[in-house]
Coordinates of C-alpha atoms and ligand atoms in Angstrom, one line a residue:
M28 CA 76.6 -9.9 97.1
A29 CA 73.0 -8.7 96.8
S30 CA 72.2 -6.7 93.7
I31 CA 71.1 -3.0 94.1
S32 CA 67.4 -3.9 93.6
E33 CA 67.7 -6.8 96.1
W34 CA 69.3 -4.5 98.7
Y35 CA 66.5 -1.9 98.4
A36 CA 63.9 -4.8 99.0
G37 CA 62.1 -4.3 102.3
K38 CA 63.8 -0.9 102.9
N39 CA 62.0 2.3 104.1
V40 CA 63.3 5.3 102.2
L41 CA 62.9 8.9 103.2
I42 CA 63.0 11.5 100.4
T43 CA 63.0 15.3 100.7
G44 CA 62.2 17.4 97.6
A45 CA 60.1 14.5 96.2
T46 CA 57.7 16.9 94.5
G47 CA 60.7 18.5 92.6
F48 CA 62.2 17.5 89.3
M49 CA 64.9 15.1 90.6
G50 CA 62.8 13.8 93.5
K51 CA 60.0 12.6 91.2
V52 CA 62.5 10.8 89.0
L53 CA 64.1 9.2 92.0
M54 CA 60.7 8.0 93.3
E55 CA 59.8 6.6 89.9
K56 CA 63.0 4.7 89.4
L57 CA 62.9 3.2 92.9
L58 CA 59.3 2.0 92.4
R59 CA 60.0 0.6 89.0
S60 CA 63.5 -0.9 89.4
C61 CA 63.3 -1.9 93.1
P62 CA 59.6 -3.1 93.2
D63 CA 60.1 -4.7 96.6
V64 CA 61.1 -1.5 98.3
K65 CA 58.9 -1.3 101.4
A66 CA 57.8 2.3 101.5
L67 CA 58.8 5.8 100.3
Y68 CA 58.3 8.4 103.0
I69 CA 58.2 11.8 101.4
L70 CA 58.4 15.1 103.1
V71 CA 55.8 17.4 101.5
R72 CA 54.4 20.8 102.3
P73 CA 51.0 22.3 101.3
K74 CA 51.5 24.8 98.5
A75 CA 49.6 27.2 96.2
G76 CA 46.2 26.4 97.9
Q77 CA 46.7 22.7 97.6
S78 CA 46.9 20.4 100.6
M79 CA 49.7 17.9 101.0
S80 CA 47.6 14.9 99.9
E81 CA 46.1 16.8 96.9
R82 CA 49.6 17.6 95.8
V83 CA 50.8 14.0 96.2
Q84 CA 47.7 12.6 94.4
D85 CA 48.3 15.0 91.5
M86 CA 51.9 14.1 91.3
M87 CA 51.1 10.4 91.0
K88 CA 48.9 11.1 88.0
C89 CA 51.9 12.5 86.2
K90 CA 52.9 10.8 82.9
L91 CA 56.3 10.1 84.4
F92 CA 54.7 7.3 86.5
D93 CA 53.0 5.6 83.5
R94 CA 55.4 2.7 83.4
V95 CA 55.2 2.2 87.1
R96 CA 51.4 2.4 86.9
E97 CA 51.4 -0.3 84.2
D98 CA 53.6 -2.7 86.4
N99 CA 51.8 -2.0 89.6
P100 CA 48.5 0.0 89.6
D101 CA 48.6 0.1 93.4
F102 CA 52.0 1.7 93.6
H103 CA 50.6 4.7 95.5
Q104 CA 50.2 2.4 98.5
K105 CA 54.0 2.5 98.9
I106 CA 54.1 6.3 99.2
V107 CA 53.7 7.7 102.7
P108 CA 53.5 11.6 102.6
I109 CA 54.7 13.3 105.7
S110 CA 53.7 16.9 106.3
S111 CA 56.9 19.1 106.6
E112 CA 58.0 22.6 106.0
L113 CA 61.7 22.5 105.9
T114 CA 62.3 26.1 106.9
Q115 CA 60.4 25.7 110.2
P116 CA 62.0 24.5 113.5
G117 CA 62.1 20.7 113.7
L118 CA 61.2 20.8 109.9
A119 CA 57.6 21.1 111.2
I120 CA 57.2 17.4 111.4
S121 CA 54.7 16.2 114.0
P122 CA 56.0 14.2 117.1
E123 CA 54.1 11.1 115.9
D124 CA 55.7 11.3 112.5
V125 CA 59.2 11.9 114.0
K126 CA 58.6 8.7 116.0
T127 CA 57.7 6.8 112.9
L128 CA 60.6 8.1 110.9
T129 CA 63.2 7.5 113.6
S130 CA 62.1 3.9 114.1
C131 CA 61.8 2.7 110.5
I132 CA 63.9 4.7 108.0
H133 CA 66.8 2.8 106.4
I134 CA 68.1 5.4 103.9
V135 CA 67.6 9.1 103.4
F136 CA 67.9 11.0 100.1
H137 CA 68.0 14.8 100.7
C138 CA 67.1 16.5 97.4
A139 CA 65.1 19.5 98.7
A140 CA 66.7 22.9 98.1
T141 CA 66.0 26.3 96.6
I142 CA 67.7 26.3 93.3
R143 CA 66.8 29.9 92.4
F144 CA 69.8 32.0 91.4
D145 CA 68.3 35.2 92.8
E146 CA 67.2 33.8 96.2
A147 CA 67.6 36.1 99.1
L148 CA 70.6 34.9 101.2
K149 CA 68.6 34.5 104.4
H150 CA 66.1 32.1 102.7
A151 CA 68.8 30.2 100.8
L152 CA 70.7 29.7 104.0
Q153 CA 67.6 28.6 105.9
L154 CA 66.6 26.0 103.3
N155 CA 69.9 24.8 101.9
V156 CA 72.0 24.9 105.0
I157 CA 69.9 25.0 108.2
S158 CA 67.3 22.5 107.1
T159 CA 70.2 20.2 106.0
Q160 CA 71.5 20.5 109.5
Q161 CA 68.1 19.8 111.0
L162 CA 67.6 16.8 108.8
L163 CA 71.0 15.4 109.8
S164 CA 70.1 15.7 113.5
L165 CA 66.9 13.9 112.8
A166 CA 68.9 11.2 110.9
Q167 CA 71.2 10.8 113.9
Q168 CA 68.1 9.6 115.9
M169 CA 67.1 7.1 113.2
Q170 CA 67.8 3.7 114.7
Q171 CA 67.9 1.7 111.5
L172 CA 69.6 4.2 109.2
Q173 CA 72.2 2.7 106.9
A174 CA 73.0 5.7 104.6
F175 CA 72.3 9.4 104.1
I176 CA 72.7 10.8 100.6
H177 CA 73.0 14.5 100.2
I178 CA 72.4 16.1 96.7
S179 CA 74.7 19.0 96.2
T180 CA 75.8 20.6 92.9
A181 CA 79.0 20.4 90.8
Y182 CA 79.0 24.2 90.9
A183 CA 79.2 24.5 94.7
N184 CA 82.9 25.2 94.2
C185 CA 82.6 27.0 90.9
N186 CA 85.1 29.6 92.1
R187 CA 87.7 26.9 91.3
R188 CA 88.7 25.7 87.8
H189 CA 89.6 22.2 88.8
I190 CA 87.2 20.5 91.2
D191 CA 88.2 17.3 93.0
E192 CA 85.8 14.9 94.8
V193 CA 86.6 16.5 98.2
I194 CA 84.8 18.8 100.5
Y195 CA 86.6 22.1 100.2
P196 CA 87.0 24.5 103.2
P197 CA 83.8 26.6 103.4
P198 CA 83.9 30.3 102.4
V199 CA 82.8 31.1 106.0
E200 CA 82.1 29.0 109.0
P201 CA 78.4 28.1 108.5
K202 CA 77.5 28.4 112.2
K203 CA 79.0 31.9 112.4
L204 CA 77.1 33.0 109.4
I205 CA 73.8 31.5 110.7
D206 CA 74.3 33.4 114.0
S207 CA 75.2 36.7 112.4
L208 CA 72.3 36.7 109.9
E209 CA 69.8 35.9 112.7
W210 CA 69.9 39.4 114.1
M211 CA 70.2 41.3 110.8
D212 CA 67.2 42.6 109.0
D213 CA 66.6 41.8 105.3
S214 CA 68.1 45.0 103.9
M215 CA 71.3 44.6 105.9
V216 CA 71.7 41.1 104.6
C217 CA 70.9 42.2 101.1
D218 CA 73.7 44.9 101.3
L219 CA 76.2 42.4 102.6
T220 CA 75.4 39.6 100.2
P221 CA 77.8 40.5 97.3
R222 CA 80.7 40.7 99.8
L223 CA 79.8 37.4 101.4
I224 CA 79.4 35.4 98.3
G225 CA 82.6 36.8 96.9
D226 CA 83.8 35.1 93.8
R227 CA 80.7 32.8 93.5
P228 CA 78.0 34.0 91.2
N229 CA 75.0 33.6 93.4
T230 CA 73.5 32.7 96.8
Y231 CA 72.6 29.2 95.5
T232 CA 76.2 28.0 94.8
Y233 CA 77.3 29.7 98.0
T234 CA 74.8 28.1 100.3
K235 CA 75.3 24.7 98.6
A236 CA 79.0 24.9 99.5
L237 CA 78.1 25.7 103.1
A238 CA 75.7 22.8 103.1
E239 CA 78.5 20.4 102.1
C240 CA 80.5 21.7 105.0
V241 CA 77.6 21.2 107.4
V242 CA 77.2 17.6 106.1
Q243 CA 80.8 16.9 107.0
Q244 CA 80.6 18.6 110.4
E245 CA 77.4 16.8 111.4
S246 CA 78.1 13.5 109.9
G247 CA 78.9 11.9 113.3
R248 CA 78.4 8.1 113.0
L249 CA 76.3 8.3 109.8
N250 CA 77.3 6.8 106.5
I251 CA 77.1 9.7 104.1
A252 CA 77.7 10.4 100.4
I253 CA 77.4 13.6 98.5
I254 CA 76.3 13.6 94.9
R255 CA 77.3 16.7 92.8
P256 CA 75.5 16.8 89.5
S257 CA 76.3 19.5 86.9
I258 CA 73.5 20.9 84.8
V259 CA 70.6 18.4 85.1
G260 CA 68.7 18.0 81.9
A261 CA 65.9 15.9 80.5
S262 CA 66.0 12.1 80.8
W263 CA 68.2 10.2 78.4
Q264 CA 66.5 6.8 78.5
E265 CA 64.3 6.3 81.5
P266 CA 61.4 6.1 82.0
F267 CA 61.3 7.4 78.5
P268 CA 63.6 9.7 76.5
G269 CA 63.2 13.5 76.9
W270 CA 61.2 13.7 80.1
I271 CA 61.5 17.2 81.6
D272 CA 59.0 19.3 83.6
N273 CA 60.5 22.7 84.2
F274 CA 62.1 25.8 82.8
N275 CA 65.3 25.6 84.9
G276 CA 68.8 25.8 83.5
P277 CA 69.0 25.3 79.7
S278 CA 65.4 24.1 79.3
G279 CA 63.9 27.7 79.5
I280 CA 66.6 28.8 77.0
F281 CA 65.9 26.0 74.6
I282 CA 62.1 26.9 74.7
A283 CA 62.8 30.6 74.2
A284 CA 65.0 29.8 71.2
G285 CA 62.4 27.4 69.8
K286 CA 59.7 30.0 70.1
G287 CA 61.9 32.4 68.1
I288 CA 62.1 34.8 71.1
L289 CA 65.7 34.2 72.0
R290 CA 68.0 35.3 69.1
T291 CA 71.2 36.0 70.9
M292 CA 72.9 35.0 74.1
R293 CA 76.4 35.4 75.6
A294 CA 78.0 32.0 75.7
S295 CA 81.2 30.5 74.6
N296 CA 80.9 28.2 71.5
D297 CA 84.0 26.2 72.6
A298 CA 83.1 25.9 76.3
V299 CA 82.0 22.5 77.5
A300 CA 78.3 22.3 78.1
D301 CA 78.2 20.1 81.2
L302 CA 74.7 18.8 80.9
I303 CA 73.9 15.5 82.7
P304 CA 70.6 13.6 82.0
V305 CA 68.4 13.3 85.1
D306 CA 68.1 9.5 84.9
V307 CA 71.9 9.3 85.0
V308 CA 72.0 11.4 88.2
I309 CA 69.3 9.3 89.8
N310 CA 70.9 5.9 88.8
L311 CA 74.2 7.1 90.3
T312 CA 72.4 8.4 93.4
L313 CA 70.7 5.0 94.0
A314 CA 73.9 3.1 93.4
A315 CA 75.7 5.4 95.8
G316 CA 73.0 4.8 98.4
W317 CA 73.6 1.0 98.0
Y318 CA 77.4 1.3 98.1
T319 CA 77.4 3.7 101.1
A320 CA 75.1 1.3 103.1
V321 CA 76.9 -1.9 102.2
H322 CA 80.6 -0.7 102.2
R323 CA 80.3 2.0 104.9
P324 CA 83.3 4.1 103.6
K325 CA 85.2 5.7 106.5
T326 CA 84.9 9.2 105.1
V327 CA 82.1 11.1 103.3
L328 CA 82.5 10.1 99.7
V329 CA 81.8 12.8 97.1
Y330 CA 80.7 11.9 93.6
N331 CA 81.1 14.5 90.9
C332 CA 78.4 13.6 88.5
T333 CA 79.4 15.3 85.2
T334 CA 79.9 14.6 81.5
G335 CA 82.6 17.1 80.5
G336 CA 85.7 15.0 81.3
I337 CA 84.2 11.8 79.9
N338 CA 82.1 12.7 76.9
P339 CA 82.5 16.4 76.2
F340 CA 80.0 18.4 74.1
H341 CA 80.1 22.2 73.6
W342 CA 77.6 25.0 73.7
G343 CA 78.2 25.8 70.0
E344 CA 77.2 22.2 69.2
I345 CA 74.2 22.4 71.5
E346 CA 73.1 25.6 69.7
H347 CA 73.3 23.8 66.3
H348 CA 71.3 20.8 67.4
V349 CA 68.7 22.8 69.3
M350 CA 68.0 25.0 66.2
S351 CA 68.0 22.1 63.8
T352 CA 65.5 20.2 66.0
F353 CA 63.1 23.1 66.4
K354 CA 63.2 23.8 62.7
R355 CA 62.1 20.2 62.0
N356 CA 59.8 20.0 65.0
P357 CA 58.6 23.6 65.6
L358 CA 56.9 24.8 68.7
E359 CA 53.3 26.1 68.3
Q360 CA 52.7 29.8 67.8
A361 CA 56.4 30.8 67.5
F362 CA 57.1 34.5 67.7
R363 CA 59.7 34.3 64.9
R364 CA 61.5 31.5 63.0
P365 CA 64.0 29.8 65.4
N366 CA 67.4 31.3 64.7
A367 CA 69.5 31.9 67.8
N368 CA 73.2 32.5 67.8
I369 CA 75.5 32.5 70.8
T370 CA 78.6 34.7 71.0
S371 CA 81.2 35.4 73.6
N372 CA 81.6 39.0 72.3
Y373 CA 79.9 41.5 74.6
L374 CA 79.4 44.2 71.9
I375 CA 78.1 41.8 69.2
N376 CA 75.6 40.4 71.8
Q377 CA 74.5 43.9 72.8
Y378 CA 74.0 44.8 69.1
W379 CA 71.9 41.8 68.4
T380 CA 70.0 42.2 71.6
L381 CA 69.0 45.7 70.4
V382 CA 68.2 44.6 66.8
S383 CA 66.7 41.2 67.3
H384 CA 65.2 41.4 70.8
K385 CA 64.3 45.0 71.7
F386 CA 63.3 46.4 68.4
P387 CA 60.9 43.5 67.4
A388 CA 59.5 43.6 70.9
L389 CA 58.8 47.3 70.7
L390 CA 57.3 46.9 67.2
Y391 CA 55.1 44.0 68.3
D392 CA 53.9 45.9 71.4
L393 CA 53.1 48.9 69.2
I394 CA 50.9 46.7 67.0
L395 CA 49.2 45.2 70.1
R396 CA 48.6 48.7 71.5
L397 CA 47.2 50.0 68.1
S398 CA 44.8 47.0 68.0
G399 CA 43.6 47.8 71.5
Q400 CA 45.4 44.9 73.2
K401 CA 47.8 44.9 76.2
P402 CA 51.5 45.1 75.3
Q403 CA 53.4 42.0 76.6
M404 CA 56.5 41.3 74.5
M405 CA 58.8 43.8 76.2
R406 CA 57.8 42.3 79.6
I407 CA 58.7 38.8 78.3
F408 CA 62.0 40.0 76.9
N409 CA 62.9 41.7 80.3
R410 CA 62.2 38.4 82.0
L411 CA 64.3 36.5 79.5
H412 CA 67.2 39.0 79.8
K413 CA 67.1 38.6 83.6
A414 CA 67.3 34.7 83.3
I415 CA 70.0 34.9 80.7
G416 CA 72.0 37.3 82.8
L417 CA 71.9 34.8 85.7
L418 CA 72.9 31.8 83.5
E419 CA 75.7 33.4 81.4
Y420 CA 78.3 32.7 84.1
F421 CA 77.8 29.0 83.5
S422 CA 77.8 29.0 79.7
S423 CA 80.8 31.3 79.2
Q424 CA 83.5 29.2 80.8
D425 CA 84.3 25.6 81.6
W426 CA 85.4 23.6 84.5
E427 CA 87.3 20.3 85.0
W428 CA 85.8 17.8 87.4
N429 CA 87.5 14.8 88.6
S430 CA 85.2 11.8 88.4
D431 CA 87.2 8.9 90.0
N432 CA 84.5 8.0 92.5
M433 CA 81.9 7.7 89.7
N434 CA 84.3 5.3 87.9
M435 CA 85.1 3.4 91.0
L436 CA 81.3 3.0 91.7
M437 CA 80.7 1.8 88.2
N438 CA 83.4 -0.9 88.6
Q439 CA 81.8 -2.1 91.8
L440 CA 78.5 -2.9 90.0
S441 CA 77.6 -6.3 88.6
A442 CA 76.9 -6.4 84.9
E443 CA 73.1 -6.5 85.6
D444 CA 73.2 -3.5 88.0
R445 CA 75.3 -1.6 85.4
R446 CA 72.4 -2.1 82.9
T447 CA 69.6 -1.4 85.4
F448 CA 71.3 1.6 87.0
N449 CA 73.2 2.8 84.0
F450 CA 75.3 6.0 84.6
D451 CA 77.9 5.4 81.9
V452 CA 77.8 8.6 80.0
R453 CA 80.4 7.4 77.5
Q454 CA 77.4 5.8 75.7
L455 CA 75.5 9.1 75.4
N456 CA 74.9 10.2 71.8
W457 CA 74.6 13.9 72.2
P458 CA 72.7 14.9 69.0
E459 CA 70.1 12.2 69.7
Y460 CA 69.9 13.3 73.3
I461 CA 69.5 17.0 72.5
E462 CA 66.8 16.2 69.9
N463 CA 64.8 14.2 72.5
Y464 CA 65.4 17.0 75.1
C465 CA 63.9 19.6 72.8
I466 CA 61.0 17.4 71.8
G467 CA 60.5 16.7 75.6
T468 CA 60.2 20.5 76.3
K469 CA 57.5 20.6 73.7
K470 CA 55.6 17.6 74.9
Y471 CA 56.0 17.7 78.7
V472 CA 56.8 21.4 79.6
L473 CA 54.6 23.1 77.1
N474 CA 52.1 20.3 76.7
E475 CA 52.0 20.6 73.0
D476 CA 50.7 17.8 70.8
M477 CA 53.0 16.3 68.3
S478 CA 50.1 15.9 65.8
D479 CA 50.1 19.7 65.6
I480 CA 53.5 19.9 64.0
P481 CA 52.3 20.3 60.4
A482 CA 50.3 23.4 61.5
A483 CA 53.4 24.7 63.4
R484 CA 55.4 24.3 60.2
Q485 CA 52.8 26.1 58.3
H486 CA 53.0 28.9 60.9
L487 CA 56.9 29.1 60.4
R488 CA 56.3 29.3 56.6
K489 CA 53.9 32.2 57.2
L490 CA 56.6 33.9 59.4
R491 CA 59.2 33.4 56.7
N492 CA 56.9 35.1 54.1
I493 CA 56.2 38.0 56.5
R494 CA 60.0 38.4 56.9
Y495 CA 60.6 38.4 53.2
T496 CA 57.8 40.9 52.7
F497 CA 59.2 43.1 55.5
N498 CA 62.7 43.0 54.0
T499 CA 61.4 43.9 50.6
L500 CA 59.4 46.8 51.9
L501 CA 62.5 47.9 53.9
L502 CA 64.5 47.9 50.7
V503 CA 62.0 49.9 48.8
F504 CA 61.9 52.3 51.7
I505 CA 65.7 52.7 51.6
W506 CA 65.5 53.2 47.8
R507 CA 63.0 55.9 48.2
V508 CA 64.7 57.7 51.1
F509 CA 68.4 57.5 50.1
I510 CA 68.7 56.6 46.4
A511 CA 66.0 58.8 45.1
R512 CA 67.2 61.9 47.0
S513 CA 70.9 61.8 46.8
Q514 CA 73.0 62.2 43.6
M515 CA 75.9 60.3 45.1
A516 CA 73.7 57.4 46.2
R517 CA 72.2 57.3 42.7
N518 CA 75.7 57.2 41.1
I519 CA 76.8 54.4 43.4
W520 CA 73.6 52.5 42.6
Y521 CA 74.0 53.0 38.8
F522 CA 77.7 51.9 39.1
V523 CA 76.7 48.7 41.0
V524 CA 73.8 47.9 38.5
S525 CA 76.1 48.5 35.5
L526 CA 78.8 46.3 37.0
C527 CA 76.2 43.5 37.5
F528 CA 75.0 43.9 34.0
K529 CA 78.5 43.7 32.6
F530 CA 79.2 40.5 34.6
L531 CA 75.9 39.0 33.4
S532 CA 76.7 39.8 29.7
Y533 CA 80.2 38.4 30.1
F534 CA 78.9 35.1 31.5
R535 CA 76.2 34.9 28.8
A536 CA 78.7 35.5 26.1
S537 CA 81.2 32.9 27.5
S538 CA 78.5 30.3 28.0
T539 CA 77.3 30.8 24.3
L540 CA 80.9 30.3 23.1
T541 CA 81.4 27.0 25.0
Q542 CA 78.2 25.5 23.6
Ligands
PKZ23 C1 70.1 27.8 71.8 C2 70.9 28.3 72.9 C3 71.9 27.3 73.4 C4 72.8 27.9 74.5 C5 72.1 27.6 75.8 C6 72.9 28.1 77.0 C7 72.2 27.7 78.2 C8 72.9 28.0 79.5 C9 72.4 27.4 80.6 C10 73.3 27.4 81.8 C11 72.6 26.7 83.0 C12 73.5 26.7 84.1 C13 72.8 26.0 85.3 C14 73.8 25.8 86.4 C15 73.7 24.5 87.1 C16 72.7 24.4 88.2 O1 73.0 24.5 89.3 S1 71.1 24.0 87.7 C17 69.9 24.5 88.9 C18 69.8 25.9 88.5 N1 68.7 26.7 88.8 C19 68.1 27.3 87.9 O2 68.3 27.0 86.7 C20 67.0 28.2 88.3 C21 67.2 29.5 87.6 N2 66.0 30.2 87.7 C22 65.8 31.3 88.5 O3 66.7 31.6 89.3 C23 64.6 32.1 88.3 O4 63.5 31.3 87.8 C24 64.7 33.3 87.5 C25 65.4 33.0 86.1 C26 65.6 34.3 88.2 C27 63.4 33.9 87.1 O5 62.8 34.4 88.3 P1 61.4 35.2 88.2 O6 61.5 36.3 87.3 O7 60.9 35.4 89.6 O8 60.5 34.1 87.5 P2 59.9 32.7 88.1 O9 58.8 33.0 89.1 O10 61.0 31.8 88.5 O11 59.2 32.3 86.7 C28 58.4 33.1 86.0 C29 58.0 32.5 84.7 O12 59.1 32.3 83.9 C30 59.4 31.0 83.6 N3 60.8 30.8 83.6 C31 61.6 30.5 84.6 N4 62.9 30.4 84.2 C32 62.9 30.6 82.9 C33 63.9 30.6 81.9 N5 65.2 30.3 82.2 N6 63.6 30.9 80.6 C34 62.3 31.2 80.3 N7 61.3 31.1 81.2 C35 61.6 30.9 82.5 C36 58.7 30.2 84.7 O13 58.2 28.9 84.3 C37 57.5 31.1 85.0 O14 56.4 30.9 84.1 P3 54.9 31.3 84.6 O15 54.6 30.3 85.7 O16 54.9 32.7 85.1 O17 54.1 31.0 83.4
NDP24 N1 68.1 21.0 88.6 C1 69.4 21.0 88.4 O1 69.9 21.3 87.3 C2 70.3 20.7 89.5 C3 69.9 20.4 90.8 N2 70.8 20.1 91.8 C4 70.3 19.8 93.1 O2 69.4 18.7 93.1 C5 68.4 18.9 94.1 C6 67.0 18.8 93.5 O3 66.9 19.8 92.5 P1 65.6 19.9 91.6 O4 64.8 18.7 91.8 O5 66.0 20.4 90.3 O6 64.9 21.2 92.3 P2 63.3 21.5 92.3 O7 63.2 23.0 92.5 O8 62.6 20.9 91.2 O9 62.8 20.9 93.6 C7 63.0 21.3 94.9 C8 62.3 20.5 95.9 O10 62.5 21.0 97.2 C9 61.3 21.2 97.9 N3 61.3 22.4 98.8 C10 61.7 23.6 98.5 N4 61.5 24.4 99.6 C11 60.9 23.6 100.5 C12 60.4 23.8 101.8 N5 60.5 25.0 102.4 N6 59.9 22.8 102.5 C13 59.8 21.6 102.0 N7 60.2 21.3 100.7 C14 60.8 22.3 100.0 C15 60.3 21.5 96.8 O11 59.0 21.3 97.3 P3 57.8 22.2 96.7 O12 57.3 21.4 95.5 O13 56.8 22.2 97.8 O14 58.3 23.5 96.3 C16 60.8 20.5 95.7 O15 60.2 19.3 96.0 C17 68.7 20.2 94.8 O16 69.4 19.9 96.0 C18 69.6 20.9 93.8 O17 70.5 21.8 94.5 C19 72.1 20.1 91.5 C20 72.6 20.4 90.3 C21 71.8 20.8 89.2

């Protein structure tokens, strides 16, 4: 049987969400490990004043593609951008492009989605559900299509504790919801949203569950697979360790902790942190594409792509390794020395939020105001608290995912494919991965230079000295206010000092006797 790389040779691949985090890694891996792939058709929209082609050109300059560039400097010739806005009717693809796509595409990877946790339901439904429906009907017209791979999330059914590799009944019939929301104005939808999403934490997981149902309903004669990654983190090995380009999920939290801004967060130390490296997800996705096309399973196969059941690691351990990495490799211009603690206790978290977040922010903003600058720290903390509030649900509990299909797929691969498209997370060394992840946030998200680490360490030492000075001043202040003015405080103070003195004399005397 042909290897995975051989199977992709000569194939035309359609990718949605190619400008996103996972889409870029998917493109890179295809170009590097399947060099004979014919073309990658990518659906891209103009954004933030940049045209579609400007965006694609910028993307190809990204460091992520360095290895591909080395192997084949003309790799861009294999990339065919197609203008598309997924929220528009017909995905806003021109009739000529529709003709091209329907005649030549062999495999579709549907990665595009809104992954925001605070997305308005109407927009999340439009992008995550309706555009999936539209893409599937386009796929039905593709004459050479061999597989359609839909990227979902392991949290689509996070209202369950145990999650099997099946498509669960949807919370509501997607078509009925689409029809109802069509005539409602935004404020009505907003009022209804909490009741609709029910025991799911946000519109993202809710619409991703509906999308899975749509995929099943519209599958028709297509060969479809669904990939459900858990929390996608930086790359483990490929194209190089620690590649990450965004603040999503834990990345923003790690950065905030490294900058010394985040000091406390509600999370369970003992809950499994189901992170999955992005290269593992992409290797599994490409292998699933091959398997779906070659073996044509009779039903839609779902792959839970998670680590918790195979190689578990906990939030408490993550906290330890993140802090230790950022102390050894500090971020530039940290606000305070990195020292974040997670706790599952609501009151303790509230206390530390007040003492370690709000109070220093107020103090810092006061200093900024007094020096004639614009206050900014409270604004940053408010943003951070909003993000933490939305993520807490996922870090305070754990889930059990069945991963039989992932194991089955691994057993189907040849030894060579297993090496090239490695998704065996049993080999993952967590401390090393977390260290590379944190360094990756420094290098690729914040664009900080590793050669500046000595200066960053010096800055941390300066912050430590400021803290010592502040604590000493605080002690002197307490001495002045309480001890010097109250007889009882003075008595307690003298008692403590004399006790210390007695202990000291005792130890001195006993050490002279033993000599
Ligand atoms: C040591 C401790 C260990 C314990 C550590 C526990 C970690 C526990 C993680 C659980 C993780 C679960 C993950 C579920 C599994 C999926 O399904 S993963 C896919 C999940 N999707 C996401 O993570 C997206 C979540 N993000 C959002 O929904 C929105 O960005 C937020 C958080 C609501 C913020 O919205 P917003 O206020 O409108 O801000 P937005 O325009 O998005 O960004 C504003 C700025 O903040 C930055 N930013 C965005 N997000 C963040 C963030 N999280 N932090 C900081 N800055 C951020 C942006 O880059 C942007 O910067 P500028 O461009 O302005 O310079
Ligand atoms: N990141 C994670 O931790 C996880 C992600 N997933 C799933 O993986 C997939 C990819 O996620 P990820 O790469 O992280 O997400 P990103 O937010 O990084 O990328 C989303 C992609 O979708 C595109 N897109 C969004 N709206 C539109 C639109 N209206 N028209 C055209 N394209 C659009 C974006 O294009 P543009 O650049 O133009 O905005 C971008 O390319 C998603 O389906 C997500 O649900 C699942 C589990 C975890």
